[in-house]
Short mmCIF file of C-alpha atoms in Angstrom, two decimals:
data_model
loop_
_atom_site.label_atom_id
_atom_site.label_comp_id
_atom_site.label_asym_id
_atom_site.label_seq_id
_atom_site.Cartn_x
_atom_site.Cartn_y
_atom_site.Cartn_z
CA MET A 2 40.46 6.70 122.02
CA SER A 3 37.83 4.06 121.78
CA MET A 4 36.94 3.15 125.33
CA LEU A 5 34.90 6.17 126.40
CA HIS A 6 31.14 5.71 126.48
CA PHE A 7 28.62 8.45 127.00
CA VAL A 8 25.54 7.42 128.93
CA PRO A 9 22.78 9.94 128.22
CA ASN A 10 20.70 9.04 131.26
CA PRO A 11 22.78 8.94 134.41
CA VAL A 12 22.64 5.50 135.94
CA ALA A 13 24.29 4.64 139.22
CA CYS A 14 26.76 2.03 138.01
CA TRP A 15 28.61 1.86 141.31
CA PRO A 16 27.44 2.48 144.83
CA LEU A 17 28.09 6.10 145.76
CA PRO A 18 27.65 7.87 149.08
CA GLY A 19 24.25 9.51 149.61
CA PRO A 20 22.03 10.40 146.71
CA ALA A 21 24.93 11.14 144.31
CA THR A 22 24.77 9.79 140.78
CA PRO A 23 27.94 9.09 138.81
CA ALA A 24 29.33 11.64 136.38
CA LEU A 25 32.13 9.38 135.33
CA SER A 26 32.69 5.68 135.90
CA VAL A 27 35.19 3.05 134.88
CA ASP A 28 34.50 -0.63 134.49
CA GLY A 29 37.14 -3.36 134.44
CA LEU A 30 39.85 -0.89 133.55
CA CYS A 31 43.23 -2.42 132.70
CA VAL A 32 46.42 -0.64 131.70
CA THR A 33 49.60 -2.51 130.75
CA ARG A 34 52.86 -0.75 129.94
CA GLY A 35 56.17 -2.35 129.07
CA GLY A 36 54.77 -5.73 130.06
CA ARG A 37 53.82 -4.45 133.54
CA GLN A 38 50.20 -4.34 134.61
CA ILE A 39 49.60 -0.90 136.12
CA LEU A 40 45.81 -1.08 136.50
CA ARG A 41 44.03 -4.42 136.98
CA GLN A 42 40.27 -4.57 136.54
CA VAL A 43 39.60 -1.22 138.20
CA SER A 44 35.88 -0.46 138.53
CA THR A 45 34.61 2.61 140.34
CA ALA A 46 32.55 5.75 139.82
CA PHE A 47 32.93 9.47 140.45
CA ALA A 48 29.98 11.70 141.21
CA ALA A 49 29.31 15.37 140.51
CA GLY A 50 29.64 17.60 143.56
CA VAL A 51 31.51 14.85 145.40
CA VAL A 52 35.20 14.93 146.28
CA THR A 53 36.83 11.59 145.55
CA VAL A 54 40.38 11.12 146.75
CA VAL A 55 42.52 8.33 145.34
CA VAL A 56 45.20 7.07 147.74
CA GLY A 57 47.75 4.30 147.65
CA PRO A 58 51.46 3.53 147.82
CA SER A 59 53.93 4.63 145.12
CA GLY A 60 53.42 2.71 141.90
CA ALA A 61 49.86 1.72 142.81
CA GLY A 62 48.51 3.22 139.56
CA LYS A 63 46.95 6.43 140.93
CA THR A 64 48.40 8.79 138.29
CA THR A 65 47.64 6.29 135.54
CA LEU A 66 43.99 6.13 136.64
CA LEU A 67 43.81 9.93 136.48
CA ASN A 68 45.47 9.95 133.05
CA VAL A 69 42.91 7.45 131.79
CA LEU A 70 40.15 9.79 132.96
CA ASN A 71 41.63 12.75 131.05
CA GLY A 72 42.43 10.65 128.00
CA LEU A 73 46.22 10.84 128.16
CA VAL A 74 46.52 7.09 128.69
CA GLU A 75 44.54 4.67 126.58
CA PRO A 76 43.38 1.67 128.61
CA THR A 77 44.33 -1.77 127.34
CA GLY A 78 41.05 -3.13 128.62
CA GLY A 79 37.80 -2.08 130.23
CA GLU A 80 35.68 0.97 129.59
CA VAL A 81 35.17 4.55 130.70
CA PHE A 82 31.63 5.91 130.91
CA ALA A 83 30.92 9.63 130.90
CA HIS A 84 27.42 10.51 132.09
CA ASP A 85 25.74 13.74 131.12
CA PHE A 86 28.82 15.65 129.95
CA GLY A 87 26.94 17.10 127.01
CA ALA A 88 27.64 14.24 124.61
CA PRO A 89 26.76 15.62 121.20
CA HIS A 90 25.26 12.48 119.67
CA GLY A 91 23.80 10.55 122.59
CA VAL A 92 24.00 6.79 122.36
CA ASP A 93 25.29 6.89 118.78
CA SER A 94 28.51 8.55 119.87
CA LEU A 95 29.71 5.56 121.88
CA ARG A 96 33.40 4.73 121.40
CA SER A 97 34.11 7.79 119.28
CA SER A 98 36.80 10.46 119.49
CA ASP A 99 33.94 13.02 119.47
CA SER A 100 32.91 11.65 122.85
CA TRP A 101 36.37 12.24 124.26
CA ALA A 102 36.42 15.72 122.73
CA ALA A 103 33.10 16.52 124.41
CA LEU A 104 34.36 15.31 127.79
CA ARG A 105 37.68 17.12 127.46
CA GLN A 106 35.91 20.42 126.86
CA HIS A 107 34.77 20.18 130.46
CA THR A 108 37.94 18.67 131.93
CA ALA A 109 40.89 20.32 133.65
CA THR A 110 43.88 18.61 135.23
CA ILE A 111 46.30 19.85 137.87
CA PHE A 112 49.60 18.06 137.25
CA GLN A 113 52.07 16.92 139.88
CA ASP A 114 55.01 18.40 137.95
CA HIS A 115 52.93 21.54 137.21
CA ALA A 116 53.34 21.15 133.39
CA LEU A 117 54.05 24.86 132.98
CA ILE A 118 56.27 26.62 130.43
CA GLY A 119 59.10 28.22 132.42
CA ARG A 120 59.95 31.01 130.02
CA LEU A 121 56.37 32.24 129.73
CA SER A 122 54.70 34.50 132.29
CA ALA A 123 52.25 33.21 134.87
CA LEU A 124 49.44 34.89 132.94
CA ASP A 125 50.48 33.34 129.62
CA ASN A 126 50.55 29.92 131.26
CA VAL A 127 47.07 30.33 132.72
CA LEU A 128 45.82 31.55 129.33
CA LEU A 129 46.81 28.16 127.91
CA ALA A 130 43.65 26.91 129.63
CA PHE A 131 41.86 28.39 126.62
CA ALA A 132 44.21 26.99 123.96
CA GLU A 133 41.46 25.11 122.16
CA SER A 134 39.29 28.23 121.92
CA ARG A 135 41.89 30.14 119.90
CA HIS A 136 43.03 29.13 116.42
CA PRO A 137 46.69 28.11 116.57
CA LEU A 138 47.52 30.31 113.59
CA SER A 139 45.53 33.30 114.80
CA PRO A 140 47.61 36.49 114.83
CA PHE A 141 45.17 38.08 117.26
CA PRO A 142 45.72 38.23 121.02
CA TRP A 143 43.80 36.05 123.47
CA PRO A 144 40.08 36.94 123.57
CA ARG A 145 38.93 39.22 126.38
CA PHE A 146 36.88 36.54 128.17
CA ALA A 147 40.01 34.38 128.40
CA ARG A 148 42.13 37.24 129.74
CA GLU A 149 39.47 38.09 132.32
CA ALA A 150 39.10 34.47 133.45
CA ALA A 151 42.90 34.04 133.63
CA ALA A 152 43.29 37.19 135.72
CA LYS A 153 40.52 36.08 138.09
CA ALA A 154 42.06 32.62 138.49
CA LEU A 155 45.45 34.15 139.31
CA ALA A 156 43.77 36.43 141.85
CA ASP A 157 42.06 33.37 143.39
CA VAL A 158 45.43 31.74 144.07
CA GLY A 159 46.94 35.03 145.29
CA LEU A 160 49.36 35.61 142.42
CA LEU A 161 47.73 38.43 140.47
CA ASP A 162 50.47 40.90 141.40
CA ARG A 163 53.05 38.63 139.73
CA ALA A 164 51.01 37.89 136.61
CA PHE A 165 53.74 39.06 134.22
CA ASP A 166 56.67 37.36 136.01
CA ARG A 167 58.16 34.39 134.22
CA VAL A 168 57.25 31.05 135.74
CA GLU A 169 60.92 29.98 136.02
CA ASN A 170 61.31 32.72 138.67
CA PHE A 171 58.56 31.25 140.90
CA SER A 172 59.06 28.79 143.76
CA GLY A 173 57.74 25.22 143.54
CA GLY A 174 54.70 26.09 145.66
CA GLU A 175 53.92 29.16 143.57
CA ARG A 176 54.16 27.12 140.39
CA GLN A 177 51.71 24.66 141.83
CA ARG A 178 49.31 27.52 142.50
CA ILE A 179 49.71 28.67 138.87
CA GLY A 180 48.89 25.11 137.77
CA ILE A 181 45.77 25.22 139.95
CA ALA A 182 44.85 28.63 138.50
CA ARG A 183 45.17 27.25 134.96
CA ALA A 184 42.82 24.40 135.82
CA LEU A 185 40.27 26.61 137.59
CA ALA A 186 40.27 29.22 134.80
CA ARG A 187 38.52 26.70 132.54
CA GLY A 188 35.54 26.46 134.85
CA PRO A 189 35.71 22.66 134.52
CA ARG A 190 32.96 20.19 135.36
CA LEU A 191 35.53 17.44 135.81
CA LEU A 192 38.58 18.54 137.80
CA LEU A 193 41.43 16.06 138.20
CA GLY A 194 44.32 16.78 140.54
CA ASP A 195 47.49 14.68 140.62
CA GLU A 196 49.10 15.52 143.98
CA PRO A 197 47.95 19.12 143.54
CA PHE A 198 49.23 20.26 146.93
CA SER A 199 52.52 18.33 147.18
CA SER A 200 54.72 21.46 146.90
CA LEU A 201 52.63 23.57 149.30
CA ASP A 202 52.98 24.03 153.03
CA GLN A 203 50.23 22.40 155.11
CA PRO A 204 48.10 25.47 155.92
CA LEU A 205 48.08 26.59 152.28
CA ALA A 206 47.40 23.04 151.08
CA ARG A 207 44.41 22.85 153.43
CA ARG A 208 43.11 26.27 152.39
CA LEU A 209 43.37 25.55 148.65
CA GLY A 210 41.98 22.06 149.22
CA GLN A 211 38.96 23.50 151.02
CA ASP A 212 38.54 26.05 148.19
CA LEU A 213 38.47 23.24 145.63
CA ARG A 214 36.06 21.28 147.79
CA ALA A 215 33.75 24.29 148.13
CA LEU A 216 33.87 24.78 144.35
CA ALA A 217 32.98 21.12 143.76
CA VAL A 218 30.04 21.22 146.15
CA ARG A 219 28.78 24.64 145.02
CA ASP A 220 29.06 24.11 141.24
CA GLY A 221 28.56 20.35 141.08
CA VAL A 222 32.10 19.77 139.85
CA THR A 223 33.32 16.18 139.76
CA LEU A 224 36.55 16.44 141.73
CA VAL A 225 39.04 13.58 141.72
CA LEU A 226 42.27 14.13 143.64
CA VAL A 227 45.28 11.89 144.01
CA LEU A 228 46.83 12.64 147.40
CA HIS A 229 49.61 11.10 149.44
CA GLN A 230 48.85 13.17 152.58
CA ILE A 231 46.34 10.88 154.29
CA ALA A 232 45.25 13.47 156.86
CA LEU A 233 44.46 15.92 154.09
CA ALA A 234 42.68 13.18 152.15
CA ARG A 235 40.44 12.48 155.16
CA ALA A 236 39.78 16.19 155.62
CA LEU A 237 38.78 16.81 152.00
CA ALA A 238 37.25 13.59 150.74
CA ASP A 239 33.64 12.54 150.65
CA ARG A 240 34.83 9.29 149.25
CA ILE A 241 38.16 7.49 149.17
CA VAL A 242 39.38 5.03 146.58
CA GLY A 243 42.41 3.04 147.73
CA LEU A 244 44.63 1.46 145.10
CA ASN A 245 47.33 -1.10 145.65
CA ASP A 246 49.29 -2.75 142.86
CA GLY A 247 46.75 -1.57 140.30
CA ARG A 248 43.72 -2.95 142.17
CA VAL A 249 40.97 -1.17 144.05
CA VAL A 250 41.38 -2.36 147.65
CA PHE A 251 39.12 0.24 149.28
CA ASP A 252 36.19 2.15 147.85
CA GLY A 253 33.87 3.89 150.26
CA PRO A 254 32.91 6.96 152.28
CA ALA A 255 35.78 8.85 153.87
CA GLU A 256 34.24 8.33 157.34
CA ILE A 257 34.95 4.60 157.27
CA PHE A 258 38.51 4.97 156.00
CA ASP A 259 39.98 4.11 159.40
CA ALA A 260 43.48 2.98 160.40
CA GLU A 261 42.69 -0.60 159.42
CA ALA A 262 41.49 0.47 155.99
CA GLU A 263 44.57 2.64 155.55
CA ALA A 264 46.79 -0.31 156.48
CA SER A 265 45.01 -2.50 153.93
CA VAL A 266 45.67 0.06 151.20
CA PHE A 267 49.32 0.56 152.05
CA THR A 268 50.23 -3.11 152.44
CA SER A 269 50.63 -5.41 149.49
CA THR A 270 47.79 -7.80 150.30
CA PRO A 271 44.60 -6.65 148.58
CA ASN A 272 41.77 -6.44 151.12
CA THR A 273 38.53 -5.06 149.78
CA LYS A 274 36.49 -3.05 152.20
CA GLY A 275 33.89 -0.31 152.12
CA SER A 276 30.71 -0.02 150.19
CA MET B 16 70.06 -0.71 154.59
CA THR B 17 72.38 -3.00 156.57
CA GLU B 18 76.16 -3.19 156.30
CA MET B 19 75.88 -6.86 155.30
CA ALA B 20 73.57 -5.98 152.40
CA GLN B 21 75.99 -3.60 150.70
CA PRO B 22 78.59 -6.04 149.28
CA ALA B 23 75.78 -8.24 147.95
CA ALA B 24 74.15 -5.22 146.31
CA TYR B 25 77.51 -4.24 144.79
CA ASP B 26 78.11 -7.79 143.49
CA ALA B 27 74.71 -7.71 141.80
CA LEU B 28 75.75 -4.61 139.84
CA ALA B 29 79.46 -5.36 139.33
CA GLY B 30 79.10 -7.61 136.27
CA GLU B 31 76.89 -5.18 134.35
CA TRP B 32 79.05 -2.25 135.45
CA ARG B 33 82.21 -3.93 134.05
CA ARG B 34 80.42 -4.74 130.78
CA ARG B 35 79.34 -1.11 130.42
CA GLN B 36 82.87 0.19 131.16
CA THR B 37 84.36 -2.20 128.60
CA ARG B 38 81.85 -1.08 125.96
CA ARG B 39 82.61 2.60 126.73
CA LEU B 40 86.39 2.06 126.48
CA ALA B 41 85.99 0.14 123.21
CA ALA B 42 83.88 2.99 121.77
CA ILE B 43 86.51 5.60 122.77
CA PHE B 44 89.31 3.45 121.27
CA LEU B 45 87.43 2.97 117.97
CA ALA B 46 86.57 6.70 117.69
CA THR B 47 90.22 7.67 118.33
CA ALA B 48 91.45 5.14 115.76
CA ALA B 49 88.97 6.48 113.17
CA VAL B 50 90.13 10.07 113.73
CA ILE B 51 93.84 9.15 113.41
CA ALA B 52 93.08 7.14 110.25
CA ALA B 53 91.25 10.14 108.76
CA PHE B 54 94.21 12.44 109.46
CA ALA B 55 96.63 9.91 107.94
CA TYR B 56 94.48 9.38 104.82
CA ALA B 57 94.21 13.16 104.29
CA GLY B 58 98.02 13.45 104.42
CA ALA B 59 97.87 15.57 107.58
CA LEU B 60 100.51 13.39 109.24
CA ASP B 61 103.03 13.98 106.40
CA PHE B 62 104.92 16.75 108.19
CA SER B 63 107.28 17.49 105.28
CA ARG B 64 104.36 19.16 103.50
CA TYR B 65 104.17 21.84 106.18
CA ALA B 66 107.77 22.96 105.54
CA ASP B 67 106.88 25.55 102.86
CA ALA B 68 103.47 26.45 104.20
CA LEU B 69 104.44 29.01 106.83
CA PRO B 70 106.78 31.07 104.61
CA THR B 71 104.16 31.08 101.80
CA ILE B 72 101.43 32.28 104.16
CA ALA B 73 103.78 34.91 105.57
CA GLN B 74 104.56 36.12 102.04
CA LEU B 75 100.83 36.30 101.20
CA ALA B 76 100.19 38.29 104.37
CA GLN B 77 103.01 40.65 103.49
CA ASP B 78 101.63 41.15 99.96
CA SER B 79 98.18 41.85 101.40
CA PHE B 80 99.33 44.66 103.66
CA PRO B 81 98.26 47.43 103.92
CA PRO B 82 94.67 46.76 102.78
CA ASP B 83 93.65 48.84 99.76
CA PHE B 84 90.20 50.46 100.13
CA ALA B 85 90.58 52.68 97.00
CA ARG B 86 87.60 51.09 95.16
CA TRP B 87 85.25 51.13 98.19
CA ARG B 88 82.55 53.07 96.29
CA GLU B 89 82.08 50.09 93.95
CA TRP B 90 81.58 47.58 96.75
CA GLY B 91 78.22 48.86 98.01
CA ARG B 92 76.08 47.02 95.47
CA PRO B 93 77.75 43.59 95.75
CA LEU B 94 77.76 43.98 99.54
CA LEU B 95 74.01 44.63 99.51
CA GLU B 96 73.52 41.69 97.13
CA THR B 97 75.33 39.40 99.57
CA LEU B 98 73.39 40.74 102.53
CA ALA B 99 70.07 40.35 100.68
CA THR B 100 70.99 36.84 99.49
CA GLY B 101 71.90 35.76 103.04
CA ILE B 102 68.80 37.24 104.68
CA ALA B 103 66.30 36.11 102.01
CA GLY B 104 67.87 32.63 101.78
CA THR B 105 67.69 32.19 105.55
CA ALA B 106 64.10 33.46 105.71
CA LEU B 107 63.06 31.10 102.89
CA GLY B 108 64.79 28.17 104.59
CA ALA B 109 63.28 28.92 108.01
CA THR B 110 59.77 29.37 106.57
CA LEU B 111 59.93 25.97 104.89
CA ALA B 112 61.81 24.30 107.75
CA LEU B 113 59.36 25.16 110.55
CA PRO B 114 56.29 23.28 109.26
CA LEU B 115 58.50 20.43 108.01
CA SER B 116 60.15 20.15 111.45
CA ALA B 117 56.68 19.88 113.02
CA LEU B 118 56.01 16.92 110.72
CA ALA B 119 59.42 15.37 111.47
CA ALA B 120 59.37 15.71 115.27
CA ARG B 121 58.21 12.56 117.04
CA ASN B 122 56.36 14.50 119.74
CA ALA B 123 54.32 16.82 117.51
CA GLY B 124 51.59 14.33 116.63
CA ALA B 125 52.46 13.34 113.04
CA PRO B 126 52.47 9.58 112.35
CA VAL B 127 55.83 7.80 112.39
CA TRP B 128 55.81 7.12 108.63
CA LEU B 129 55.46 10.86 107.99
CA ASN B 130 58.23 11.63 110.55
CA GLU B 131 60.53 9.28 108.66
CA THR B 132 59.57 10.50 105.18
CA VAL B 133 60.15 14.17 106.07
CA ARG B 134 63.43 13.31 107.83
CA PHE B 135 64.60 11.44 104.72
CA TRP B 136 63.87 14.40 102.45
CA LEU B 137 65.44 16.91 104.84
CA GLY B 138 68.54 14.69 104.85
CA ALA B 139 68.53 14.42 101.08
CA VAL B 140 68.23 18.19 100.61
CA ARG B 141 71.09 19.01 102.96
CA SER B 142 73.36 16.28 101.64
CA LEU B 143 74.00 18.45 98.55
CA PRO B 144 76.28 21.39 99.47
CA GLY B 145 74.96 24.93 98.94
CA LEU B 146 77.52 25.42 96.17
CA ILE B 147 76.03 22.55 94.12
CA TRP B 148 72.54 23.94 94.67
CA GLY B 149 74.00 27.27 93.43
CA VAL B 150 75.20 25.66 90.18
CA ILE B 151 71.76 24.05 89.70
CA PHE B 152 69.84 27.29 90.31
CA VAL B 153 72.19 29.41 88.17
CA ALA B 154 71.36 26.99 85.34
CA ALA B 155 67.65 27.22 86.19
CA VAL B 156 67.07 30.95 86.71
CA GLY B 157 70.26 32.63 85.42
CA PHE B 158 72.98 34.72 87.08
CA GLY B 159 72.58 37.18 89.95
CA PRO B 160 71.48 37.01 93.58
CA LEU B 161 68.24 35.03 92.88
CA PRO B 162 69.95 31.62 92.36
CA GLY B 163 71.90 32.38 95.54
CA VAL B 164 68.68 32.95 97.50
CA LEU B 165 67.16 29.72 96.18
CA ALA B 166 70.33 27.70 96.80
CA LEU B 167 70.69 28.96 100.37
CA GLY B 168 66.94 28.60 100.94
CA VAL B 169 66.85 24.96 99.88
CA HIS B 170 70.03 23.97 101.71
CA SER B 171 68.92 25.90 104.84
CA THR B 172 65.58 24.06 104.77
CA GLY B 173 67.48 20.79 105.18
CA MET B 174 69.79 22.08 107.90
CA LEU B 175 67.25 24.16 109.85
CA GLY B 176 64.62 21.44 109.50
CA LYS B 177 66.95 19.02 111.32
CA LEU B 178 67.97 21.55 113.99
CA PHE B 179 64.35 22.62 114.49
CA PHE B 180 62.89 19.12 114.90
CA GLU B 181 65.67 18.20 117.31
CA ALA B 182 64.91 21.35 119.35
CA LEU B 183 61.19 20.49 119.34
CA GLU B 184 61.89 16.95 120.52
CA HIS B 185 63.90 18.23 123.51
CA VAL B 186 61.07 20.23 125.10
CA GLU B 187 59.41 19.15 128.35
CA PRO B 188 56.45 16.88 127.55
CA GLY B 189 54.31 18.14 130.47
CA PRO B 190 52.84 21.33 128.96
CA GLY B 191 51.91 19.49 125.75
CA ALA B 192 50.22 16.72 127.73
CA ALA B 193 48.32 19.36 129.71
CA LEU B 194 46.94 20.81 126.48
CA ARG B 195 46.08 17.39 125.05
CA ALA B 196 44.23 16.55 128.26
CA GLN B 197 41.99 19.57 127.78
CA GLY B 198 41.28 18.77 124.14
CA ALA B 199 43.66 21.04 122.21
CA SER B 200 44.31 19.98 118.61
CA ARG B 201 47.73 18.74 117.46
CA LEU B 202 48.37 22.09 115.83
CA GLY B 203 47.29 23.79 119.07
CA VAL B 204 49.71 21.66 121.11
CA PHE B 205 52.49 22.52 118.64
CA ARG B 206 51.71 26.25 118.65
CA PHE B 207 50.99 26.76 122.34
CA ALA B 208 53.20 24.18 124.08
CA LEU B 209 56.06 23.00 121.86
CA LEU B 210 56.89 26.21 120.00
CA PRO B 211 57.15 28.54 123.03
CA GLN B 212 59.43 26.07 124.78
CA ALA B 213 61.66 25.49 121.74
CA LEU B 214 61.80 29.14 120.69
CA PRO B 215 65.20 30.00 122.25
CA ARG B 216 66.84 27.02 120.54
CA LEU B 217 65.06 27.77 117.25
CA THR B 218 66.29 31.37 117.46
CA ASP B 219 69.85 30.17 118.15
CA ALA B 220 69.72 27.89 115.12
CA LEU B 221 68.26 30.67 112.95
CA ILE B 222 70.89 33.24 113.94
CA TYR B 223 73.70 30.73 113.47
CA ARG B 224 72.28 29.89 110.05
CA LEU B 225 71.99 33.57 109.08
CA GLU B 226 75.65 34.08 109.95
CA HIS B 227 76.57 30.93 108.01
CA ASN B 228 74.47 31.98 105.02
CA LEU B 229 76.09 35.41 104.83
CA ARG B 230 79.47 33.69 104.53
CA ALA B 231 78.01 31.15 102.12
CA ALA B 232 76.47 33.95 100.03
CA THR B 233 79.98 35.29 99.38
CA THR B 234 81.21 31.87 98.21
CA LEU B 235 78.20 31.47 95.94
CA GLY B 236 79.56 34.42 93.96
CA ILE B 237 82.16 31.99 92.61
CA VAL B 238 79.49 30.00 90.71
CA GLY B 239 77.81 33.11 89.32
CA ALA B 240 75.35 33.91 92.07
CA GLY B 241 76.68 37.48 92.34
CA GLY B 242 77.61 39.31 95.50
CA PHE B 243 80.73 40.13 97.41
CA GLY B 244 82.37 36.76 96.82
CA LEU B 245 82.80 37.52 93.15
CA GLU B 246 84.72 40.70 94.10
CA ILE B 247 87.06 38.77 96.41
CA VAL B 248 87.69 36.00 93.89
CA THR B 249 88.31 38.55 91.12
CA ALA B 250 90.79 40.45 93.32
CA PHE B 251 92.68 37.21 94.02
CA HIS B 252 92.69 36.24 90.35
CA LEU B 253 94.17 39.65 89.46
CA PHE B 254 96.79 39.21 92.23
CA GLU B 255 95.33 42.34 93.93
CA TYR B 256 96.05 40.92 97.37
CA ARG B 257 95.82 44.31 99.11
CA GLU B 258 92.35 44.88 97.68
CA ALA B 259 91.40 41.29 98.56
CA SER B 260 92.47 41.84 102.17
CA ALA B 261 90.40 45.06 102.30
CA LEU B 262 87.38 43.15 100.96
CA ILE B 263 87.88 40.41 103.56
CA LEU B 264 88.03 43.04 106.33
CA VAL B 265 84.74 44.53 105.10
CA LEU B 266 83.19 41.05 105.08
CA LEU B 267 84.50 40.45 108.61
CA ALA B 268 82.92 43.73 109.75
CA LEU B 269 79.60 42.70 108.16
CA ILE B 270 79.62 39.28 109.86
CA THR B 271 80.52 40.88 113.21
CA LEU B 272 77.64 43.31 112.79
CA VAL B 273 75.25 40.43 112.04
CA ASN B 274 76.53 38.51 115.09
CA PHE B 275 75.93 41.56 117.27
CA PHE B 276 72.45 41.99 115.81
CA GLY B 277 71.76 38.27 116.30
CA ALA B 278 72.89 38.34 119.94
CA THR B 279 70.64 41.37 120.59
CA LEU B 280 67.71 39.63 118.90
CA ARG B 281 68.29 36.50 120.97
CA ARG B 282 68.42 38.43 124.23
CA ALA B 283 65.18 40.19 123.29
CA MET B 284 63.53 36.84 122.48
CA LEU B 285 64.67 35.31 125.77
CA ARG B 286 63.32 38.31 127.65
CA GLY B 287 60.03 37.77 125.82
CA PHE B 288 60.19 41.31 124.30
#
């Protein structure tokens, strides 16, 4: 990965609601795959303690944007800036894999398809949140802090009593909660969620969404969610980024994401609005 | 979707559909022709050659009955030799195959040139039959079970390496991506995401190979690698068909026992112990 820059002194690169400063920003981001442009010159910023929700029609590039932020997709153009994520070498570390490693230490992702291992227990799956803190060849069991954090995360999503059940025996909604538990167990400073509530019923989706929101506000977590439920997006977001055909067509406070703005995001004609 | 739109949609696909069907039929025809040609070349379609086969086999079966277990006390040691050769050869093969399969699998993080190099060598190693490896290792380290262990170990590395990397490549990519996204190393992704998912298939391959190696360990006796095979071959050479049939029954019992043990082990692995 060569596109990630650490900026030691947080600088507001993009207008953000209120006094928030960016924790992560992207500038002129382009991603091309199989000859198809998935992201086109995307520039925006994500602030700590602020819930940013990315919305847009299918194929707009929402998941790809999230996967650029967690380093799974390498952009073909543009840059990613990480501000104040404990970069080990300051300005010297620009464009280095060390920079990505430093950011990833603080990153957790909730995946749309859960990304769980069916034949392992719920607890074993949540423990994978600590995979990089245990040597792969270690014959010893998971350290106590990891087991405690995993148990607490499972309790937080209401699945502690089924900790030793195999994931393949859980429903889709329960698996999603295990995926959320795995992400929360890391105590991340950057939490990315790709349709994290798509398999949940509405009341549970709202409750877990509000829990994530409270966590972001309380602990200053940078929370970026991709959601297709617009009502839920409005309820949770401080800020909404609307993508259409790989372009940012709305970027502003959730309060001004009205019906007209929604229509501009979900129709094919790019129509920039917001701050 | 309107009713008018459907024929147009069908017409758009029809050409490509027909091309695909033609290609599929051509492939089936060619495969069938190749199989018939192989049978013909091997003389399997010369039915006159089967005329004497059934009576000869019937005579052999008659000569082999009832099985003669009189020398059973002398079979313990060669039986143990065969068992040890099969188990140690499989363990050696699996130990070498696992890291090599991680280097050969496209999804485990090794560069493509290394994938290809390891795949080439795994192919080269398994292209020589275990019996040839047996001849080579008898020449290298002398008679007895040791050349059998080495021969089965090397050949199993090639076979298990292929089966293992194919099993690794069939796992769901999601869990591995989740670990990469949080900064796990390549080895970490292999250990914590790929291996747990592939484990049932790796266990299947291992148990199948153990069963195969126990049979192969008996054949290796023919080239001087000791074991039960030497007893069977000697009995046949001395026209002691009744003793040979008793030895074959003992071997059958051993293989059945190993299959039962393997199935139990697999169930335990799938349960997660």
